[in-house]
Tab-separated table of C-alpha atoms and ligand atoms in Angstrom:
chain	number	residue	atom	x	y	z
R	1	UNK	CA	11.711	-30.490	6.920
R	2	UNK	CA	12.117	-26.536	7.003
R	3	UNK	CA	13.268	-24.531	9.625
R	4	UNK	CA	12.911	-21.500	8.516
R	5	UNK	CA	10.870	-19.123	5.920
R	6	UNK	CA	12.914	-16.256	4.249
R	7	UNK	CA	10.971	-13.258	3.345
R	8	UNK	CA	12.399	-11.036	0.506
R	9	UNK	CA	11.498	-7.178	-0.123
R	10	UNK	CA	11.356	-4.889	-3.015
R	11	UNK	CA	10.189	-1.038	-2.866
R	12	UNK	CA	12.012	-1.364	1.082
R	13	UNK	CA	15.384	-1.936	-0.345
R	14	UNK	CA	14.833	1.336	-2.246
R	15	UNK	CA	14.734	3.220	1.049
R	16	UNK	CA	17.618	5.038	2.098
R	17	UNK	CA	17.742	6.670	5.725
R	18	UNK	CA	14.410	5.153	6.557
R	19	UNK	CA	15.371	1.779	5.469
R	20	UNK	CA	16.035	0.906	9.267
R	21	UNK	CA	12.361	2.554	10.042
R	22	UNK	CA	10.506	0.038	7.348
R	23	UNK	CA	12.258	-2.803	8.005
R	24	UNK	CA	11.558	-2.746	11.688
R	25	UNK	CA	8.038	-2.918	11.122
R	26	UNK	CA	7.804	-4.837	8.662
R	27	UNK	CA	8.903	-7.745	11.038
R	28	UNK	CA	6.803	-6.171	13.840
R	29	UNK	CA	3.901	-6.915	11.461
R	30	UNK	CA	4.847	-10.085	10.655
R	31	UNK	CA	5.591	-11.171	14.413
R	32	UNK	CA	1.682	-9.792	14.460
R	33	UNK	CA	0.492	-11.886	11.603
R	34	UNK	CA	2.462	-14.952	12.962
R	35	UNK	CA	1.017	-14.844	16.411
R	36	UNK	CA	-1.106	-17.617	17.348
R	37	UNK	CA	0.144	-19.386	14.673
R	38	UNK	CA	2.757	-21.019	14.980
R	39	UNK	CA	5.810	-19.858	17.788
R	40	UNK	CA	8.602	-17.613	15.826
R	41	UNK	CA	11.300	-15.349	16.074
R	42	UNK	CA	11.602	-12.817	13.082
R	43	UNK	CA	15.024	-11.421	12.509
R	44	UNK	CA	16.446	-9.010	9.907
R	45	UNK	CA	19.811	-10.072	8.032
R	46	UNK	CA	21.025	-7.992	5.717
R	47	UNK	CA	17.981	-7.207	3.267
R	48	UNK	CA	15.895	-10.004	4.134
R	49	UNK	CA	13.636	-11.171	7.212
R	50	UNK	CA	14.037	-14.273	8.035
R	51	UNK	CA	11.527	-16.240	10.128
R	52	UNK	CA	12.799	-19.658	12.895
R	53	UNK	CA	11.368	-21.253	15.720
R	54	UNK	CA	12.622	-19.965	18.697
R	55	UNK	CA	13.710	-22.945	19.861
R	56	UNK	CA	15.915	-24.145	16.696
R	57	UNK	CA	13.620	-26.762	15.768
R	58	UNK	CA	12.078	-27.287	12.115
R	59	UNK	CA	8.807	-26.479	11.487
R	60	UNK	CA	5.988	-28.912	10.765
R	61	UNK	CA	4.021	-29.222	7.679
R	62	UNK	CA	0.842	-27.760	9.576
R	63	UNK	CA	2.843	-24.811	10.994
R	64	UNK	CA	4.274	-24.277	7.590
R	65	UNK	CA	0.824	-24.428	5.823
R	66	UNK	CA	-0.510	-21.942	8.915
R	67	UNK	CA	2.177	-19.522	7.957
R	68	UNK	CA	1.424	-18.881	4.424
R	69	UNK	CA	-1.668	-17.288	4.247
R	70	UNK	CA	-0.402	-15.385	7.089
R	71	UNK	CA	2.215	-13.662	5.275
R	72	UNK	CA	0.574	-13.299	1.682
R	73	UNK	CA	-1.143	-10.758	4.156
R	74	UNK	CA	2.615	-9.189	4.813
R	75	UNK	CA	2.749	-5.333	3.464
R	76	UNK	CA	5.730	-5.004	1.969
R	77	UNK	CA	7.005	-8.350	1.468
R	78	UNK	CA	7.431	-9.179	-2.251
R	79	UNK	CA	7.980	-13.038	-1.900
R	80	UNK	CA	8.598	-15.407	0.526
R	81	UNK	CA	10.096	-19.015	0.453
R	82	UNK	CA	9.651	-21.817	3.109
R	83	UNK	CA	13.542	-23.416	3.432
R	84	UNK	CA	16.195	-25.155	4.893
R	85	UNK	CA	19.605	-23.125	6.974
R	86	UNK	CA	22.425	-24.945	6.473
R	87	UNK	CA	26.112	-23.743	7.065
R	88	UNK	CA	27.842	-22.512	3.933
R	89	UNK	CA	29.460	-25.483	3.258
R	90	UNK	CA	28.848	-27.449	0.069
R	91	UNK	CA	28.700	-31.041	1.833
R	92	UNK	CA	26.622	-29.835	4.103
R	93	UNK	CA	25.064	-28.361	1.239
R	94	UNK	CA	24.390	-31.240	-1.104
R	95	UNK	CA	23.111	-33.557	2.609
R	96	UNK	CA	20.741	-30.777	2.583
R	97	UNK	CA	19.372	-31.109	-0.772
R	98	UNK	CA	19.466	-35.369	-0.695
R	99	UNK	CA	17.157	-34.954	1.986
R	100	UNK	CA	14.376	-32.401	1.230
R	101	UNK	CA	14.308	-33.231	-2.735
R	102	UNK	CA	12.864	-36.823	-1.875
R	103	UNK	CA	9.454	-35.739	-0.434
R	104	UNK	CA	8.630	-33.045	-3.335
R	105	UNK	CA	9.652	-35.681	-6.423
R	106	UNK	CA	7.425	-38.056	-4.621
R	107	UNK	CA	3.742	-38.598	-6.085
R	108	UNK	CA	4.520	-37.093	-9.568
R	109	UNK	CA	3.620	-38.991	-12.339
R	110	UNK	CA	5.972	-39.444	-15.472
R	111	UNK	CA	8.403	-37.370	-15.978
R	112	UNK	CA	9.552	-34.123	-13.562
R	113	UNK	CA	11.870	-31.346	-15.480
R	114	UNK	CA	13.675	-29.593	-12.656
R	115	UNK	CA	17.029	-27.280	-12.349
R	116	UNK	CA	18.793	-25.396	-9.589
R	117	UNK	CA	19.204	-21.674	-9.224
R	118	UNK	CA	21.880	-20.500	-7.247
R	119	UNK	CA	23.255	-17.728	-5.749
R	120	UNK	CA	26.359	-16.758	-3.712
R	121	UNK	CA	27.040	-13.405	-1.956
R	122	UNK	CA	29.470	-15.339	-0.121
R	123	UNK	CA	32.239	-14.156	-2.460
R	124	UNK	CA	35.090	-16.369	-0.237
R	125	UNK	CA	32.761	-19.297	-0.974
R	126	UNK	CA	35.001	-21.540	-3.248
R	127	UNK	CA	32.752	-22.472	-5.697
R	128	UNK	CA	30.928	-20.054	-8.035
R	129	UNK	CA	27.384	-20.277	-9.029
R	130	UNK	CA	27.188	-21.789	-12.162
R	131	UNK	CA	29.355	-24.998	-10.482
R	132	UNK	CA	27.045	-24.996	-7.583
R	133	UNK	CA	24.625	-25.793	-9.642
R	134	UNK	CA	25.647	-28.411	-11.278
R	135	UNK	CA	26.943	-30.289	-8.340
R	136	UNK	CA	23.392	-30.439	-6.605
R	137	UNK	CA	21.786	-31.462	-10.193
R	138	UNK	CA	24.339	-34.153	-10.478
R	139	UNK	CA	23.288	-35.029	-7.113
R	140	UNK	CA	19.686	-35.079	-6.891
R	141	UNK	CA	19.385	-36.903	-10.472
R	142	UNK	CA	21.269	-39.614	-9.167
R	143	UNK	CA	18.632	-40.097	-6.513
R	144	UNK	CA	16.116	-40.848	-9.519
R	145	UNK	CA	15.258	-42.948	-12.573
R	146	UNK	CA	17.278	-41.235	-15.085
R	147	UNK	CA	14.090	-41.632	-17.330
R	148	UNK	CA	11.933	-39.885	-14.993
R	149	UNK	CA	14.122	-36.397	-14.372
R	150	UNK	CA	14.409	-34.279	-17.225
R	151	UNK	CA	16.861	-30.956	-16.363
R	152	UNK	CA	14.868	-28.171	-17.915
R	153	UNK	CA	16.638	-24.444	-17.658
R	154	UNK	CA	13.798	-22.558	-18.700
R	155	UNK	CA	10.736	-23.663	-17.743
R	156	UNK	CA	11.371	-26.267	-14.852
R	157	UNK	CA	8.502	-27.649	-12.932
R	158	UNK	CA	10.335	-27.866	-9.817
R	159	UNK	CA	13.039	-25.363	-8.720
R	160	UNK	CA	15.893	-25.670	-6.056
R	161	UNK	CA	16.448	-22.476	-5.332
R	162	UNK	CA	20.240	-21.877	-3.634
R	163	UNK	CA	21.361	-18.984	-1.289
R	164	UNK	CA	24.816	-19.065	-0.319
R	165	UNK	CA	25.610	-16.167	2.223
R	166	UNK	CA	28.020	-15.156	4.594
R	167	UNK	CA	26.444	-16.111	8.002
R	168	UNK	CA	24.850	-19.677	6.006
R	169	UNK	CA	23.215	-20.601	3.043
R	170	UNK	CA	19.655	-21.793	2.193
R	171	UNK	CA	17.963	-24.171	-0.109
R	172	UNK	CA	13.783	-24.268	-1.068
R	173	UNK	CA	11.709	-24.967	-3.395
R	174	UNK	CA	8.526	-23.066	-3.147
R	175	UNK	CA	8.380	-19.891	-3.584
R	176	UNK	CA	5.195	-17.714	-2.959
R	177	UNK	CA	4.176	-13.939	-3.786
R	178	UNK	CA	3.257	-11.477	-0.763
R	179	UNK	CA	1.263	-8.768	-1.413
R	180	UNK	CA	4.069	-6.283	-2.319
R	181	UNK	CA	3.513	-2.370	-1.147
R	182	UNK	CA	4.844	-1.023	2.249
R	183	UNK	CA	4.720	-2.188	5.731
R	184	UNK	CA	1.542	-1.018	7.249
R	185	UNK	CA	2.112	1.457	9.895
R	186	UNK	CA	5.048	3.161	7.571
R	187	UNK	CA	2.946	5.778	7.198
R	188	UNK	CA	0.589	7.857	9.182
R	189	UNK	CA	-3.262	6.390	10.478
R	190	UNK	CA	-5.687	7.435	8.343
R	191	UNK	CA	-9.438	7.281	8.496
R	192	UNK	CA	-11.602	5.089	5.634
R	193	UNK	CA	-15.547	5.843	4.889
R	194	UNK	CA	-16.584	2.449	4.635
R	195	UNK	CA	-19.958	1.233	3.426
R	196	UNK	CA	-20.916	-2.276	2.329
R	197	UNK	CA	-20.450	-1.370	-1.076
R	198	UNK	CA	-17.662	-3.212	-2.921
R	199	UNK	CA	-15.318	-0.271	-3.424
R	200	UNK	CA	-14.757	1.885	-0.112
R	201	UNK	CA	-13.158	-1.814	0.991
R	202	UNK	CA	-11.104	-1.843	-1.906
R	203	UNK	CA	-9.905	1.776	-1.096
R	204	UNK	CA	-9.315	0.488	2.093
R	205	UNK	CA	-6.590	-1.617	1.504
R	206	UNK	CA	-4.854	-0.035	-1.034
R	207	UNK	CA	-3.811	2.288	1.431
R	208	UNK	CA	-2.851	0.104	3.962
R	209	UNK	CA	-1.148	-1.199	1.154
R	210	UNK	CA	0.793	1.661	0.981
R	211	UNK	CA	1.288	1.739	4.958
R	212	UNK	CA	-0.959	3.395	6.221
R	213	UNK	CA	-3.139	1.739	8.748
R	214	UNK	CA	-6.680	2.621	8.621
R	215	UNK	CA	-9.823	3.359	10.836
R	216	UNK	CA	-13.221	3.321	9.362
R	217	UNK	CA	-16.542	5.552	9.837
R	218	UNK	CA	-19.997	4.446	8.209
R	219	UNK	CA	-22.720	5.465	8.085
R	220	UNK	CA	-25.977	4.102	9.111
R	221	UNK	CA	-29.743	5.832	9.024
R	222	UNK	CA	-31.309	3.388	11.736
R	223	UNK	CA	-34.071	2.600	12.285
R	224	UNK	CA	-34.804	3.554	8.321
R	225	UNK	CA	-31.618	0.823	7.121
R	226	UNK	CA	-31.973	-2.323	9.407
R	227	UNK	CA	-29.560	-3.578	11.647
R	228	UNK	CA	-28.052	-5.648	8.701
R	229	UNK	CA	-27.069	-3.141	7.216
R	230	UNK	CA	-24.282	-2.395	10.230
R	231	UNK	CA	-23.859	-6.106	10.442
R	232	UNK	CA	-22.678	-6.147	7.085
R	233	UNK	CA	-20.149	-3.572	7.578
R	234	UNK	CA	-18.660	-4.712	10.885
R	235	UNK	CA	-17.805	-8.114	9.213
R	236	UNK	CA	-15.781	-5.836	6.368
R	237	UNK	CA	-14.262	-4.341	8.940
R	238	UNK	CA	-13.054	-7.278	11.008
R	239	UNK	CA	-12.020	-8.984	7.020
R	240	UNK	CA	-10.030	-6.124	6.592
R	241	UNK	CA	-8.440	-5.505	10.159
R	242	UNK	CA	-6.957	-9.366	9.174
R	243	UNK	CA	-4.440	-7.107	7.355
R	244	UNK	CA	-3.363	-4.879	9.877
R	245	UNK	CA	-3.027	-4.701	13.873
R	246	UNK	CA	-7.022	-3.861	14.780
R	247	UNK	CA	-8.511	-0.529	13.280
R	248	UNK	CA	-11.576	0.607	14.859
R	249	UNK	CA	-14.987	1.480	13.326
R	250	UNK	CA	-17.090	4.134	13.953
R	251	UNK	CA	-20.927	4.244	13.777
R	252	UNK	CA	-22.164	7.363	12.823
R	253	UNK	CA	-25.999	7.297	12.492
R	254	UNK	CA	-27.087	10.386	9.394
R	255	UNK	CA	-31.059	10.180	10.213
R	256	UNK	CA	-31.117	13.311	12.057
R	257	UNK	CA	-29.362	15.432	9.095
R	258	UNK	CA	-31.003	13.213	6.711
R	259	UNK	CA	-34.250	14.669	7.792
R	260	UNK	CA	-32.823	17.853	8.092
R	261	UNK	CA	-31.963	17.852	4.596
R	262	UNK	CA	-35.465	16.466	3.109
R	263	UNK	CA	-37.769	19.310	4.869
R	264	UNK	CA	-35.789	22.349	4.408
R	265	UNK	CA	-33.488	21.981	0.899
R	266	UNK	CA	-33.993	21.371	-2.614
R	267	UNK	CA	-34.745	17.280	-3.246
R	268	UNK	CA	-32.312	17.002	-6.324
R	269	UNK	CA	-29.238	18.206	-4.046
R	270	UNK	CA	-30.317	15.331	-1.192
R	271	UNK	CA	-27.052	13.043	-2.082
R	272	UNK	CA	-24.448	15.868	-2.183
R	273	UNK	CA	-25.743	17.350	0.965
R	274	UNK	CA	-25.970	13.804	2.566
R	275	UNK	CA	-21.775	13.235	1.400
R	276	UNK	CA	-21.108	17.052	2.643
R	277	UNK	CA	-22.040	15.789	5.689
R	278	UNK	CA	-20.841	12.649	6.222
R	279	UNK	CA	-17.035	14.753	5.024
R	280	UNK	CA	-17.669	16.894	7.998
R	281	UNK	CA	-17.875	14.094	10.634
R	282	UNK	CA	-15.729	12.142	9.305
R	283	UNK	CA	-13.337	14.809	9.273
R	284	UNK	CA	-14.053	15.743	13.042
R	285	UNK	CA	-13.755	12.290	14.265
R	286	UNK	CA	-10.360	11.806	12.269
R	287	UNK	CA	-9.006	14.883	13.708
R	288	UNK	CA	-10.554	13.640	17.512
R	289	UNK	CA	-8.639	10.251	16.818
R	290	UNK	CA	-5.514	11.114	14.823
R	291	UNK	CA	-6.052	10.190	11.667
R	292	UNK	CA	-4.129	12.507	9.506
R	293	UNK	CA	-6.978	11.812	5.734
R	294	UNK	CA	-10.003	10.469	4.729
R	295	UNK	CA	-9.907	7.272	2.639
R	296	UNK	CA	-13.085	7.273	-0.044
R	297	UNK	CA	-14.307	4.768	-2.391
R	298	UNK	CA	-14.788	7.155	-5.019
R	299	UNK	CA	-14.606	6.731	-8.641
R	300	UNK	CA	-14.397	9.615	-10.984
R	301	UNK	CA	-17.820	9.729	-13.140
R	302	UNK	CA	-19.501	6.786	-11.630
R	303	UNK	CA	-22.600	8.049	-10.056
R	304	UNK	CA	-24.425	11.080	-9.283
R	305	UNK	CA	-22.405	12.658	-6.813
R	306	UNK	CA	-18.923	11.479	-8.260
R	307	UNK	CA	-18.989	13.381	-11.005
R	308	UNK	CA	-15.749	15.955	-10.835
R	309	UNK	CA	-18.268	18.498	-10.271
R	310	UNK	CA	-20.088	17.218	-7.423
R	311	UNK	CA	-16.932	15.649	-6.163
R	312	UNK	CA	-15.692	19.078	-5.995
R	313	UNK	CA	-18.160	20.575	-3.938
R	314	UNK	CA	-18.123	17.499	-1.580
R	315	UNK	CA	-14.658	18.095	-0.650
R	316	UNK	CA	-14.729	21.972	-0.180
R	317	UNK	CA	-16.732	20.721	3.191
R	318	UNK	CA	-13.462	19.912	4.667
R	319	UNK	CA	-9.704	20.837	5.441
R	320	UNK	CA	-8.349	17.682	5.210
R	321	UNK	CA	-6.566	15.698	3.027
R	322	UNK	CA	-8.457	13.056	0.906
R	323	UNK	CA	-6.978	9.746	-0.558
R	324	UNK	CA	-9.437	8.169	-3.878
R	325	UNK	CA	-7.117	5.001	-4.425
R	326	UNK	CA	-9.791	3.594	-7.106
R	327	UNK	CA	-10.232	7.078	-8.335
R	328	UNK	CA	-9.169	6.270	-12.281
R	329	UNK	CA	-10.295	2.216	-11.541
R	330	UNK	CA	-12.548	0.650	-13.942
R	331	UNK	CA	-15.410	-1.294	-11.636
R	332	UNK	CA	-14.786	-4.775	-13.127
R	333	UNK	CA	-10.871	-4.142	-11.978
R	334	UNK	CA	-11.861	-2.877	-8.441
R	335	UNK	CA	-13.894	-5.630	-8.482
R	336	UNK	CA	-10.993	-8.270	-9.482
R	337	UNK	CA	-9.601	-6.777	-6.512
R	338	UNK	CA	-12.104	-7.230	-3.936
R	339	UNK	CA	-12.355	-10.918	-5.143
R	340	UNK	CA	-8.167	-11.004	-4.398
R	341	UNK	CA	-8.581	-9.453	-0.993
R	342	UNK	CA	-12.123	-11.453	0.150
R	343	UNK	CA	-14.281	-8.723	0.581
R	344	UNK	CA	-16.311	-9.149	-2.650
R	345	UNK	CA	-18.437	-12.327	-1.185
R	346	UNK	CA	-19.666	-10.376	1.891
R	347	UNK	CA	-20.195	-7.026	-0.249
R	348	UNK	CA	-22.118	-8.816	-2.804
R	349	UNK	CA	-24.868	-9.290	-0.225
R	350	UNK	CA	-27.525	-6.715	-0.779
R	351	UNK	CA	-28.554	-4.858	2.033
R	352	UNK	CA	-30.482	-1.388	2.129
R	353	UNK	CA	-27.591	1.689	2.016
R	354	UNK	CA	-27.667	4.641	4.427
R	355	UNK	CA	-27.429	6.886	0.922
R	356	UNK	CA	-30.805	5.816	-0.180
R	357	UNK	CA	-32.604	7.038	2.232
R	358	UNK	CA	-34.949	9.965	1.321
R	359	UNK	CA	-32.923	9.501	-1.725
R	360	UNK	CA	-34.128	11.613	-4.853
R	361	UNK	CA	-34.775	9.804	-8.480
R	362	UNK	CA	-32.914	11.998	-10.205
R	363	UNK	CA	-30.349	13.444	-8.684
R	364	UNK	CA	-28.747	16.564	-10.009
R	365	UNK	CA	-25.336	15.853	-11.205
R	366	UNK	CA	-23.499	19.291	-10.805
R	367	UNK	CA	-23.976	21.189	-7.934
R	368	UNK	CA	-22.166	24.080	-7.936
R	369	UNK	CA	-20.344	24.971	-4.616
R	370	UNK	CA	-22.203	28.244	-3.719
R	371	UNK	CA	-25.879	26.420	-4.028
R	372	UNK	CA	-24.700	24.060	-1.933
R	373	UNK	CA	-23.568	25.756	0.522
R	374	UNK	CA	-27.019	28.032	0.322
R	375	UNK	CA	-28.991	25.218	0.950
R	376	UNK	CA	-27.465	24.442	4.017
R	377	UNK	CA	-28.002	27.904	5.462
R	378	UNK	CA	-31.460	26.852	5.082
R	379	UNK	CA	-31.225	23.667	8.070
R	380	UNK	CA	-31.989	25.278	11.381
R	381	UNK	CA	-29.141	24.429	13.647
R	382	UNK	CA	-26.922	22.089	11.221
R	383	UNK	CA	-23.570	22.759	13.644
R	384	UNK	CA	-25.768	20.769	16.485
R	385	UNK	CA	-26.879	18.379	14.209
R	386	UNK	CA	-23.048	17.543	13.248
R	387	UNK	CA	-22.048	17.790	16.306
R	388	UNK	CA	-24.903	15.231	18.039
R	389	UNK	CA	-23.798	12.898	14.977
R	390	UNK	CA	-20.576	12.739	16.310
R	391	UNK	CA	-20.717	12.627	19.903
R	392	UNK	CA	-23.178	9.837	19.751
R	393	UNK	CA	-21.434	7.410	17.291
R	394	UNK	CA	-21.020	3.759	18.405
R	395	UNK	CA	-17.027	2.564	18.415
R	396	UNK	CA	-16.311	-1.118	18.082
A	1	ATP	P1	-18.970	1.826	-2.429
A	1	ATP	O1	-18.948	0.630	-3.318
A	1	ATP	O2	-17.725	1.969	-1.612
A	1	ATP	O3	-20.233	1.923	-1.615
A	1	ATP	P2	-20.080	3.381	-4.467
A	1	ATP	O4	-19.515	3.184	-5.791
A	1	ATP	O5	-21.358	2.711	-4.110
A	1	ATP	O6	-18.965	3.052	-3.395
A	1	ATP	P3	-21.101	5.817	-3.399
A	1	ATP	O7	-22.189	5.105	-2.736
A	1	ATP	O8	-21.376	7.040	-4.172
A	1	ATP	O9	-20.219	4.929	-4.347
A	1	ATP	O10	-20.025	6.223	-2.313
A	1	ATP	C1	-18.791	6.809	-2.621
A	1	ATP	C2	-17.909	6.717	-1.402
A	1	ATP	O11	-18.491	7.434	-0.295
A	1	ATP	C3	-17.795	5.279	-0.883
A	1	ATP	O12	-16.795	4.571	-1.559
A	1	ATP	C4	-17.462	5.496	0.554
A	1	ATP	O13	-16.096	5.807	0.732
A	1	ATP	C5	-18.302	6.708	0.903
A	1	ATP	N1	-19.621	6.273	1.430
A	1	ATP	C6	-20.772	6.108	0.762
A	1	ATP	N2	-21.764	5.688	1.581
A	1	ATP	C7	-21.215	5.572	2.807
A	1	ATP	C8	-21.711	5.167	4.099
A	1	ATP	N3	-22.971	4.798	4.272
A	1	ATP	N4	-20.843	5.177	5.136
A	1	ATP	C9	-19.549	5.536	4.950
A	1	ATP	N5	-19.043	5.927	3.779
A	1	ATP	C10	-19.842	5.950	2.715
A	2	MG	MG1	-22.185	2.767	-2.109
């Protein structure tokens, strides 16, 4: 019964100059999302994007129910509500509502409060809000048991929701919440260490959250971490390119340096001479690719080498900008998160980490920057070991 789905934005309208910029892709992402799932054409009218088959037609239920979890994946859209285009016209109007009221009433038991919420930028429309309103209550309770339809104002199970614009009004009844943020690809590509831990993931799509699209590097120590442990983080990856038009991942494998790092330095500095490391590549392959930061799952204080200390001298390895979304998170909200987004049911799976490797028992929690970088004077050819690292990663 709908034939069309209007998407509304927040933060967008805030834009000025670049307003144009973010609303273009934000429908480019949608026409993304929507593809394969049901034929559209996405349009922008006047702070909205609005979303009809191409050929005029209403939707069906299925395409309707294919659509939604489609755009709750929509950067940048705030909500979104399934409804009916009508001419601004209130006959046409109140037909509108007879018809597509019916079907929701049906099947609830007892009593149903309901009310109608309109809303006219049509100024020249001859009937103001408050007076729309009440016509399509009158009209709706009269297709019901008085008995049965209570008009609640406040805290109505059902909603009519009423747009009257310039070009045509609209009418729905569900509305549902997008995931907010900006349209990813507003901002520039950025690069994500991923592992199969719950929070890099998390990072992950906060920024793309914020519009950036993202690739990811992980790291791997094969044949020391099995091959599940790169399973595990190709099936993040492919979760997490369902937000965004495909990012790629890089397989870096650390085994080389990892060695490197266990016969010639100090055994308590092993993870923040691992993390210097993986910064370096990561860096490189960003700058090979054009990603313009690194994206890290960091959390200020959590382990060993995320203490501001050691976080420190991990990122004086590089020249590049680094983005800590969850920096200030506590785990159980990060974790809320991953549950939101999906990723928490295939991180949960334990699988043996490239950081463990050779990994000390007691790590030293402050390395200063100096002994650091001391320590790696002390691993014959590091440069070549980077540099094999990089040329031989594995992109998918
Ligand atoms: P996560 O849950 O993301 O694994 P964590 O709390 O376990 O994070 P660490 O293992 O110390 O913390 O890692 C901190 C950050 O370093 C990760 O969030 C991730 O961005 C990066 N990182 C750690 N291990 C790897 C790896 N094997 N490959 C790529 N990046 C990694
Ligand atoms: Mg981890």
């Amino acid at each position: 019964m709908y034939n069309c789905i209007i998407c509304r934005y927040h933060e967008i309208a805030t834009k000025g100059n670049n307003r144009n910029m973010f609303e273009r892709c934000l429908a480019d992402n949608i026409r993304h999302l929507l593809s394969g799932v049901a034929p559209c054409r996405v349009l922008r009218v006047r702070g909205r994007i609005w979303i009809e088959h191409p050929e005029g037609r209403d939707y069906t239920d299925e395409e309707i129910s294919g659509m939604i979890p489609a755009l709750r994946r929509a950067f940048g859209v705030e909500t979104f509500s399934p409804a009916v285009r009508i001419a601004s016209d209130m006959d046409a109007i109140r037909n509108a509502a007879l018809e597509i009221a019916p079907p929701v009433f049906e099947g609830r038991p007892d009593t149903v409060t309901f009310r109608v919420r309109a809303r006219r930028s049509n100024k020249r429309f001859p009937m103001r809000s408050k007076e729309i309103e009440i016509d399509l209550v009158s009209a709706v309770a009269g297709l019901f048991d008085h008995r049965r339809f209570k008009l609640d104002l406040d805290h109505a199970e059902l909603t009519l929701g009423c747009e009257v614009r310039d070009e045509f009004s609209l009418l729905y009844f569900d509305t549902y919440e997008g995931p907010g943020g900006l349209p990813v690809g507003s901002n520039p590509r950025v690069l994500t260490l991923l592992s199969g831990g719950i929070d890099s993931p998390v990072a992950a799509y906060l920024v793309m959250k914020r519009g950036s699209p993202t690739d990811y590097v992980s790291f791997h120590s094969y044949p020391y971490t099995p091959a599940e442990t790169t399973d595990k983080v190709k099936t993040i990856a492919a979760h997490l390119n369902t937000f965004q038009a495909t990012g790629k991942l890089h397989l870096v494998n650390l085994l080389e340096l990892q060695k490197a790092v266990r016969d010639n330095c100090s055994e308590r500095l092993r993870t923040v001479l691992y993390r210097r490391a993986m910064f370096r590549i990561a860096e490189r392959i960003a700058r090979e690719t054009g990603c313009r930061a690194l994206v890290t799952g960091e959390a200020l204080g959590q382990v060993a080498s995320q203490t501001l200390v050691n976080m420190d001298t991990i990122n004086r390895s590089i020249d590049m900008l680094v983005l800590r979304p969850i920096v200030g998170e506590d785990k159980l909200d990060t974790i809320a998160v991953a549950e939101k987004i999906g990723t928490m049911k295939i991180s949960e799976k334990q699988v043996p980490d490239s950081c463990t490797v050779f990994a000390p028992s007691s790590p030293s929690t402050s390395v200063p920057l100096v002994i650091a970088e001391k320590e790696e004077l002390l691993i014959p050819d590091y440069a070549g070991i980077l540099e094999r690292a990089v040329a031989s990663r594995e992109t998918f």
